[in-house]
Amino acid sequence: MYVDSHCHLTFPELQGRIEAVRAEMAAARVDRALVICTTLEEFASVHALALRYDNFWASAGVHPDNEGVEEPTLERLLALAREPRVVAIGETGLDYYRLNGRSVADMAWQRERFRVHIRAARASQLPLVIHTRSASADTLDILREEQGGAAAGGPGGVFHCFTETAEVARAALDLGFMISFSGILTFRNAEDLREVARFVPLDRCLIETDSPYLAPVPYRGKTNSPAYVPHVAAQVAQVKGLSVEQVAEATSRNFERLFRLPQPETTP
Ligand code: NI
């Protein structure tokens, strides 16, 4: 019924308990998940989950926050994009939140890494999983320059764990991206974000956990799990005046459309 469009099952909090996570998912009717890669060093373990379980898929990419890791080349990303069950490039993007004493100008390496991912997504026609924090103007500019959006004939993709303003959401939608909401949407102080969720068209919404982080209310502060994504769906449903079933159905169809996956034969 539900899909978690973004989780990190190879992070230490979850990696040792995959079978328990899968049992929790089944009990919560979370049928499918996209397991996200954040370093090339991590790719093999992310990919192994997608190869082992037919309701997991994998992405390939290097998160903008990761330094001191192998730098992805276009060729390397394209090789990973050709692997079976790899359905997305990312997560990639820009993050100026932790500059650690550097200036935005010093982050040229991050912008170049982002461009390499967009070029890989264009060449492979796999959608992008975008992370942006304190950097939305540059994120949007680079996506325009590199023609990453579906509206420009690019692969499109999703702005994951969306926490930006309505203006940024509009710009991302105009470029042809989907918007994914996480457990942050359930936080008491997230009224502005709930306003954004109210206007993002249902056929452009995804839901995610970003587990093991950002557990939704009532699990806030605990280790997150894909099994908690129904709490995000319920919050989207509430702000849009829909049933949770409608949100589960729409976000599942959106997930299939974006990542070009078949609709499951038995949809509860
Ligand atoms: Ni993530």
Tab-separated table of N, CA, C and O in Angstrom, residues 171-259:
chain	number	residue	atom	x	y	z
A	171	ALA	N	9.278	26.489	-8.084
A	171	ALA	CA	10.358	26.437	-9.090
A	171	ALA	C	10.711	24.988	-9.424
A	171	ALA	O	10.924	24.647	-10.595
A	172	ALA	N	10.765	24.136	-8.418
A	172	ALA	CA	11.086	22.720	-8.661
A	172	ALA	C	9.989	22.054	-9.486
A	172	ALA	O	10.274	21.299	-10.424
A	173	LEU	N	8.747	22.363	-9.176
A	173	LEU	CA	7.628	21.813	-9.957
A	173	LEU	C	7.696	22.307	-11.400
A	173	LEU	O	7.486	21.535	-12.346
A	174	ASP	N	8.018	23.601	-11.565
A	174	ASP	CA	8.102	24.161	-12.921
A	174	ASP	C	9.195	23.477	-13.748
A	174	ASP	O	9.068	23.349	-14.965
A	175	LEU	N	10.278	23.075	-13.079
A	175	LEU	CA	11.358	22.383	-13.788
A	175	LEU	C	10.979	20.933	-14.087
A	175	LEU	O	11.707	20.246	-14.814
A	176	GLY	N	9.883	20.471	-13.495
A	176	GLY	CA	9.427	19.112	-13.781
A	176	GLY	C	9.817	18.093	-12.725
A	176	GLY	O	9.876	16.895	-13.016
A	177	PHE	N	10.101	18.558	-11.508
A	177	PHE	CA	10.462	17.641	-10.425
A	177	PHE	C	9.259	17.306	-9.555
A	177	PHE	O	8.295	18.072	-9.485
A	178	MET	N	9.362	16.173	-8.879
A	178	MET	CA	8.417	15.849	-7.820
A	178	MET	C	8.982	16.366	-6.502
A	178	MET	O	10.163	16.714	-6.394
A	179	ILE	N	8.111	16.416	-5.498
A	179	ILE	CA	8.470	16.884	-4.159
A	179	ILE	C	8.180	15.748	-3.191
A	179	ILE	O	7.066	15.204	-3.194
A	180	SER	N	9.180	15.403	-2.381
A	180	SER	CA	8.978	14.322	-1.412
A	180	SER	C	8.969	14.875	0.012
A	180	SER	O	9.870	15.622	0.402
A	181	PHE	N	7.950	14.463	0.761
A	181	PHE	CA	7.809	14.908	2.149
A	181	PHE	C	8.218	13.785	3.094
A	181	PHE	O	7.924	12.615	2.853
A	182	SER	N	8.895	14.198	4.171
A	182	SER	CA	9.394	13.254	5.177
A	182	SER	C	8.655	13.487	6.490
A	182	SER	O	7.715	14.283	6.567
A	183	GLY	N	9.138	12.822	7.541
A	183	GLY	CA	8.561	12.972	8.867
A	183	GLY	C	8.587	14.385	9.405
A	183	GLY	O	7.835	14.720	10.329
A	184	ILE	N	9.428	15.235	8.821
A	184	ILE	CA	9.477	16.638	9.255
A	184	ILE	C	8.088	17.274	9.130
A	184	ILE	O	7.718	18.142	9.930
A	185	LEU	N	7.329	16.787	8.161
A	185	LEU	CA	5.976	17.331	7.939
A	185	LEU	C	5.077	17.160	9.168
A	185	LEU	O	4.116	17.908	9.338
A	186	THR	N	5.404	16.206	10.022
A	186	THR	CA	4.575	15.940	11.205
A	186	THR	C	5.040	16.742	12.422
A	186	THR	O	4.376	16.692	13.463
A	187	PHE	N	6.178	17.443	12.311
A	187	PHE	CA	6.710	18.147	13.478
A	187	PHE	C	5.823	19.358	13.806
A	187	PHE	O	5.285	20.007	12.922
A	188	ARG	N	5.717	19.625	15.075
A	188	ARG	CA	4.802	20.673	15.515
A	188	ARG	C	5.127	22.035	14.894
A	188	ARG	O	4.238	22.798	14.538
A	189	ASN	N	6.442	22.321	14.735
A	189	ASN	CA	6.839	23.648	14.242
A	189	ASN	C	6.884	23.722	12.712
A	189	ASN	O	7.442	24.656	12.167
A	190	ALA	N	6.313	22.740	12.015
A	190	ALA	CA	6.451	22.670	10.551
A	190	ALA	C	5.226	23.219	9.828
A	190	ALA	O	4.885	22.759	8.740
A	191	GLU	N	4.585	24.240	10.405
A	191	GLU	CA	3.363	24.760	9.776
A	191	GLU	C	3.614	25.310	8.374
A	191	GLU	O	2.812	25.105	7.456
A	192	ASP	N	4.770	25.976	8.175
A	192	ASP	CA	5.072	26.502	6.839
A	192	ASP	C	5.185	25.370	5.822
A	192	ASP	O	4.727	25.486	4.686
A	193	LEU	N	5.815	24.288	6.255
A	193	LEU	CA	5.989	23.148	5.350
A	193	LEU	C	4.634	22.504	5.029
A	193	LEU	O	4.393	22.067	3.901
A	194	ARG	N	3.756	22.468	6.022
A	194	ARG	CA	2.410	21.923	5.758
A	194	ARG	C	1.664	22.792	4.743
A	194	ARG	O	0.903	22.270	3.924
A	195	GLU	N	1.918	24.096	4.771
A	195	GLU	CA	1.335	24.976	3.743
A	195	GLU	C	1.860	24.602	2.358
A	195	GLU	O	1.107	24.612	1.378
A	196	VAL	N	3.157	24.289	2.285
A	196	VAL	CA	3.725	23.868	1.002
A	196	VAL	C	3.049	22.572	0.548
A	196	VAL	O	2.647	22.440	-0.616
A	197	ALA	N	2.903	21.628	1.472
A	197	ALA	CA	2.305	20.322	1.115
A	197	ALA	C	0.864	20.497	0.647
A	197	ALA	O	0.372	19.718	-0.171
A	198	ARG	N	0.212	21.524	1.153
A	198	ARG	CA	-1.174	21.782	0.769
A	198	ARG	C	-1.282	22.106	-0.721
A	198	ARG	O	-2.226	21.684	-1.372
A	199	PHE	N	-0.315	22.849	-1.259
A	199	PHE	CA	-0.479	23.272	-2.658
A	199	PHE	C	0.252	22.402	-3.671
A	199	PHE	O	-0.055	22.467	-4.856
A	200	VAL	N	1.219	21.582	-3.224
A	200	VAL	CA	1.897	20.711	-4.199
A	200	VAL	C	0.868	19.708	-4.729
A	200	VAL	O	0.233	19.002	-3.955
A	201	PRO	N	0.677	19.643	-6.063
A	201	PRO	CA	-0.353	18.742	-6.591
A	201	PRO	C	-0.092	17.294	-6.160
A	201	PRO	O	1.055	16.856	-6.106
A	202	LEU	N	-1.167	16.596	-5.874
A	202	LEU	CA	-1.028	15.223	-5.375
A	202	LEU	C	-0.263	14.354	-6.363
A	202	LEU	O	0.488	13.463	-5.954
A	203	ASP	N	-0.411	14.620	-7.649
A	203	ASP	CA	0.285	13.769	-8.633
A	203	ASP	C	1.762	14.107	-8.777
A	203	ASP	O	2.453	13.532	-9.611
A	204	ARG	N	2.252	15.044	-7.934
A	204	ARG	CA	3.688	15.366	-7.920
A	204	ARG	C	4.301	15.105	-6.539
A	204	ARG	O	5.435	15.508	-6.288
A	205	CYS	N	3.566	14.463	-5.651
A	205	CYS	CA	4.038	14.217	-4.278
A	205	CYS	C	4.576	12.803	-4.115
A	205	CYS	O	3.970	11.838	-4.584
A	206	LEU	N	5.683	12.700	-3.386
A	206	LEU	CA	6.146	11.410	-2.882
A	206	LEU	C	6.236	11.512	-1.367
A	206	LEU	O	6.247	12.616	-0.799
A	207	ILE	N	6.309	10.341	-0.727
A	207	ILE	CA	6.517	10.293	0.724
A	207	ILE	C	7.743	9.435	1.005
A	207	ILE	O	8.082	8.543	0.221
A	208	GLU	N	8.407	9.750	2.111
A	208	GLU	CA	9.652	9.059	2.457
A	208	GLU	C	9.863	9.137	3.958
A	208	GLU	O	9.222	9.935	4.648
A	209	THR	N	10.824	8.319	4.419
A	209	THR	CA	11.218	8.439	5.825
A	209	THR	C	12.582	9.112	5.993
A	209	THR	O	12.829	9.717	7.032
A	210	ASP	N	13.503	8.942	5.002
A	210	ASP	CA	14.907	9.329	5.194
A	210	ASP	C	15.478	8.598	6.405
A	210	ASP	O	16.393	9.086	7.055
A	211	SER	N	14.903	7.444	6.743
A	211	SER	CA	15.402	6.682	7.883
A	211	SER	C	16.872	6.315	7.657
A	211	SER	O	17.287	6.152	6.518
A	212	PRO	N	17.672	6.250	8.728
A	212	PRO	CA	17.280	6.182	10.139
A	212	PRO	C	17.025	7.525	10.826
A	212	PRO	O	16.812	7.558	12.040
A	213	TYR	N	17.036	8.620	10.061
A	213	TYR	CA	16.879	9.950	10.674
A	213	TYR	C	15.427	10.401	10.609
A	213	TYR	O	14.619	9.839	9.879
A	214	LEU	N	15.130	11.477	11.352
A	214	LEU	CA	13.901	12.256	11.148
A	214	LEU	C	12.612	11.462	11.332
A	214	LEU	O	11.653	11.592	10.554
A	215	ALA	N	12.580	10.618	12.342
A	215	ALA	CA	11.370	9.835	12.590
A	215	ALA	C	10.170	10.759	12.782
A	215	ALA	O	10.256	11.787	13.464
A	216	PRO	N	9.045	10.413	12.178
A	216	PRO	CA	7.848	11.245	12.328
A	216	PRO	C	7.272	11.142	13.746
A	216	PRO	O	7.521	10.169	14.458
A	217	VAL	N	6.523	12.150	14.123
A	217	VAL	CA	5.695	12.061	15.327
A	217	VAL	C	4.777	10.843	15.137
A	217	VAL	O	4.227	10.668	14.042
A	218	PRO	N	4.610	9.952	16.090
A	218	PRO	CA	4.989	10.017	17.508
A	218	PRO	C	6.315	9.354	17.846
A	218	PRO	O	6.560	9.066	19.016
A	219	TYR	N	7.177	9.132	16.859
A	219	TYR	CA	8.459	8.457	17.108
A	219	TYR	C	9.613	9.446	17.073
A	219	TYR	O	10.769	9.042	17.021
A	220	ARG	N	9.312	10.717	17.048
A	220	ARG	CA	10.341	11.742	16.892
A	220	ARG	C	11.482	11.534	17.896
A	220	ARG	O	11.224	11.319	19.083
A	221	GLY	N	12.725	11.572	17.373
A	221	GLY	CA	13.903	11.386	18.222
A	221	GLY	C	14.369	9.948	18.280
A	221	GLY	O	15.486	9.673	18.722
A	222	LYS	N	13.516	9.014	17.848
A	222	LYS	CA	13.919	7.607	17.842
A	222	LYS	C	14.514	7.253	16.479
A	222	LYS	O	14.469	8.031	15.528
A	223	THR	N	15.054	6.038	16.388
A	223	THR	CA	15.551	5.571	15.090
A	223	THR	C	14.374	5.385	14.151
A	223	THR	O	13.396	4.703	14.488
A	224	ASN	N	14.472	5.991	12.985
A	224	ASN	CA	13.391	5.919	12.019
A	224	ASN	C	13.475	4.616	11.233
A	224	ASN	O	14.533	3.980	11.177
A	225	SER	N	12.363	4.233	10.638
A	225	SER	CA	12.290	2.997	9.852
A	225	SER	C	11.278	3.206	8.738
A	225	SER	O	10.316	3.967	8.899
A	226	PRO	N	11.454	2.533	7.599
A	226	PRO	CA	10.456	2.662	6.522
A	226	PRO	C	9.039	2.337	6.995
A	226	PRO	O	8.065	2.834	6.408
A	227	ALA	N	8.913	1.560	8.052
A	227	ALA	CA	7.592	1.199	8.569
A	227	ALA	C	6.814	2.416	9.065
A	227	ALA	O	5.598	2.335	9.270
A	228	TYR	N	7.517	3.533	9.279
A	228	TYR	CA	6.834	4.725	9.803
A	228	TYR	C	6.315	5.651	8.705
A	228	TYR	O	5.719	6.694	8.995
A	229	VAL	N	6.506	5.293	7.445
A	229	VAL	CA	6.086	6.211	6.366
A	229	VAL	C	4.565	6.440	6.340
A	229	VAL	O	4.117	7.509	5.893
A	230	PRO	N	3.727	5.524	6.846
A	230	PRO	CA	2.293	5.844	6.892
A	230	PRO	C	1.977	7.099	7.715
A	230	PRO	O	0.978	7.783	7.442
A	231	HIS	N	2.830	7.447	8.680
A	231	HIS	CA	2.590	8.668	9.466
A	231	HIS	C	2.790	9.918	8.609
A	231	HIS	O	2.125	10.927	8.831
A	232	VAL	N	3.709	9.824	7.651
A	232	VAL	CA	3.893	10.937	6.708
A	232	VAL	C	2.679	11.019	5.780
A	232	VAL	O	2.133	12.101	5.533
A	233	ALA	N	2.240	9.859	5.298
A	233	ALA	CA	1.053	9.826	4.427
A	233	ALA	C	-0.156	10.415	5.141
A	233	ALA	O	-0.939	11.172	4.539
A	234	ALA	N	-0.310	10.086	6.405
A	234	ALA	CA	-1.462	10.583	7.160
A	234	ALA	C	-1.421	12.102	7.280
A	234	ALA	O	-2.454	12.778	7.203
A	235	GLN	N	-0.203	12.650	7.443
A	235	GLN	CA	-0.086	14.106	7.551
A	235	GLN	C	-0.378	14.778	6.215
A	235	GLN	O	-1.052	15.812	6.166
A	236	VAL	N	0.107	14.193	5.125
A	236	VAL	CA	-0.211	14.736	3.793
A	236	VAL	C	-1.727	14.694	3.587
A	236	VAL	O	-2.332	15.661	3.103
A	237	ALA	N	-2.339	13.582	3.965
A	237	ALA	CA	-3.786	13.432	3.808
A	237	ALA	C	-4.519	14.514	4.598
A	237	ALA	O	-5.466	15.137	4.104
A	238	GLN	N	-4.054	14.749	5.813
A	238	GLN	CA	-4.732	15.736	6.656
A	238	GLN	C	-4.661	17.134	6.055
A	238	GLN	O	-5.678	17.834	5.983
A	239	VAL	N	-3.475	17.534	5.588
A	239	VAL	CA	-3.369	18.904	5.071
A	239	VAL	C	-4.122	19.060	3.753
A	239	VAL	O	-4.569	20.157	3.418
A	240	LYS	N	-4.276	17.984	3.004
A	240	LYS	CA	-4.961	18.069	1.720
A	240	LYS	C	-6.446	17.722	1.804
A	240	LYS	O	-7.156	17.792	0.801
A	241	GLY	N	-6.906	17.311	2.988
A	241	GLY	CA	-8.309	16.939	3.129
A	241	GLY	C	-8.663	15.681	2.349
A	241	GLY	O	-9.755	15.555	1.795
A	242	LEU	N	-7.717	14.745	2.308
A	242	LEU	CA	-7.917	13.480	1.601
A	242	LEU	C	-7.878	12.330	2.601
A	242	LEU	O	-7.484	12.518	3.756
A	243	SER	N	-8.236	11.144	2.128
A	243	SER	CA	-8.056	9.960	2.969
A	243	SER	C	-6.612	9.488	2.840
A	243	SER	O	-5.939	9.757	1.831
A	244	VAL	N	-6.143	8.775	3.855
A	244	VAL	CA	-4.775	8.262	3.799
A	244	VAL	C	-4.645	7.244	2.666
A	244	VAL	O	-3.579	7.124	2.050
A	245	GLU	N	-5.730	6.551	2.357
A	245	GLU	CA	-5.693	5.588	1.245
A	245	GLU	C	-5.439	6.315	-0.082
A	245	GLU	O	-4.697	5.828	-0.935
A	246	GLN	N	-6.086	7.478	-0.247
A	246	GLN	CA	-5.867	8.240	-1.488
A	246	GLN	C	-4.410	8.673	-1.615
A	246	GLN	O	-3.841	8.638	-2.705
A	247	VAL	N	-3.827	9.106	-0.500
A	247	VAL	CA	-2.430	9.545	-0.535
A	247	VAL	C	-1.509	8.350	-0.772
A	247	VAL	O	-0.544	8.434	-1.552
A	248	ALA	N	-1.786	7.225	-0.137
A	248	ALA	CA	-0.966	6.020	-0.344
A	248	ALA	C	-1.010	5.595	-1.801
A	248	ALA	O	0.024	5.291	-2.418
A	249	GLU	N	-2.215	5.615	-2.374
A	249	GLU	CA	-2.398	5.197	-3.767
A	249	GLU	C	-1.661	6.155	-4.716
A	249	GLU	O	-0.892	5.731	-5.587
A	250	ALA	N	-1.880	7.450	-4.531
A	250	ALA	CA	-1.281	8.428	-5.443
A	250	ALA	C	0.241	8.414	-5.345
A	250	ALA	O	0.941	8.439	-6.373
A	251	THR	N	0.778	8.377	-4.139
A	251	THR	CA	2.239	8.416	-4.009
A	251	THR	C	2.868	7.117	-4.516
A	251	THR	O	4.004	7.130	-5.008
A	252	SER	N	2.133	6.022	-4.443
A	252	SER	CA	2.645	4.767	-5.009
A	252	SER	C	2.696	4.849	-6.527
A	252	SER	O	3.687	4.460	-7.155
A	253	ARG	N	1.620	5.370	-7.137
A	253	ARG	CA	1.603	5.509	-8.597
A	253	ARG	C	2.674	6.501	-9.044
A	253	ARG	O	3.320	6.302	-10.065
A	254	ASN	N	2.873	7.586	-8.291
A	254	ASN	CA	3.903	8.569	-8.632
A	254	ASN	C	5.294	7.926	-8.589
A	254	ASN	O	6.147	8.200	-9.440
A	255	PHE	N	5.510	7.107	-7.585
A	255	PHE	CA	6.791	6.403	-7.431
A	255	PHE	C	7.046	5.506	-8.641
A	255	PHE	O	8.141	5.508	-9.220
A	256	GLU	N	6.032	4.775	-9.042
A	256	GLU	CA	6.173	3.880	-10.206
A	256	GLU	C	6.449	4.677	-11.481
A	256	GLU	O	7.270	4.280	-12.308
A	257	ARG	N	5.754	5.801	-11.616
A	257	ARG	CA	5.916	6.606	-12.824
A	257	ARG	C	7.325	7.217	-12.881
A	257	ARG	O	8.003	7.165	-13.903
A	258	LEU	N	7.762	7.789	-11.747
A	258	LEU	CA	9.064	8.459	-11.738
A	258	LEU	C	10.199	7.472	-11.954
A	258	LEU	O	11.115	7.740	-12.738
A	259	PHE	N	10.157	6.343	-11.262
A	259	PHE	CA	11.284	5.400	-11.331
A	259	PHE	C	11.031	4.281	-12.332
A	259	PHE	O	11.794	3.334	-12.401
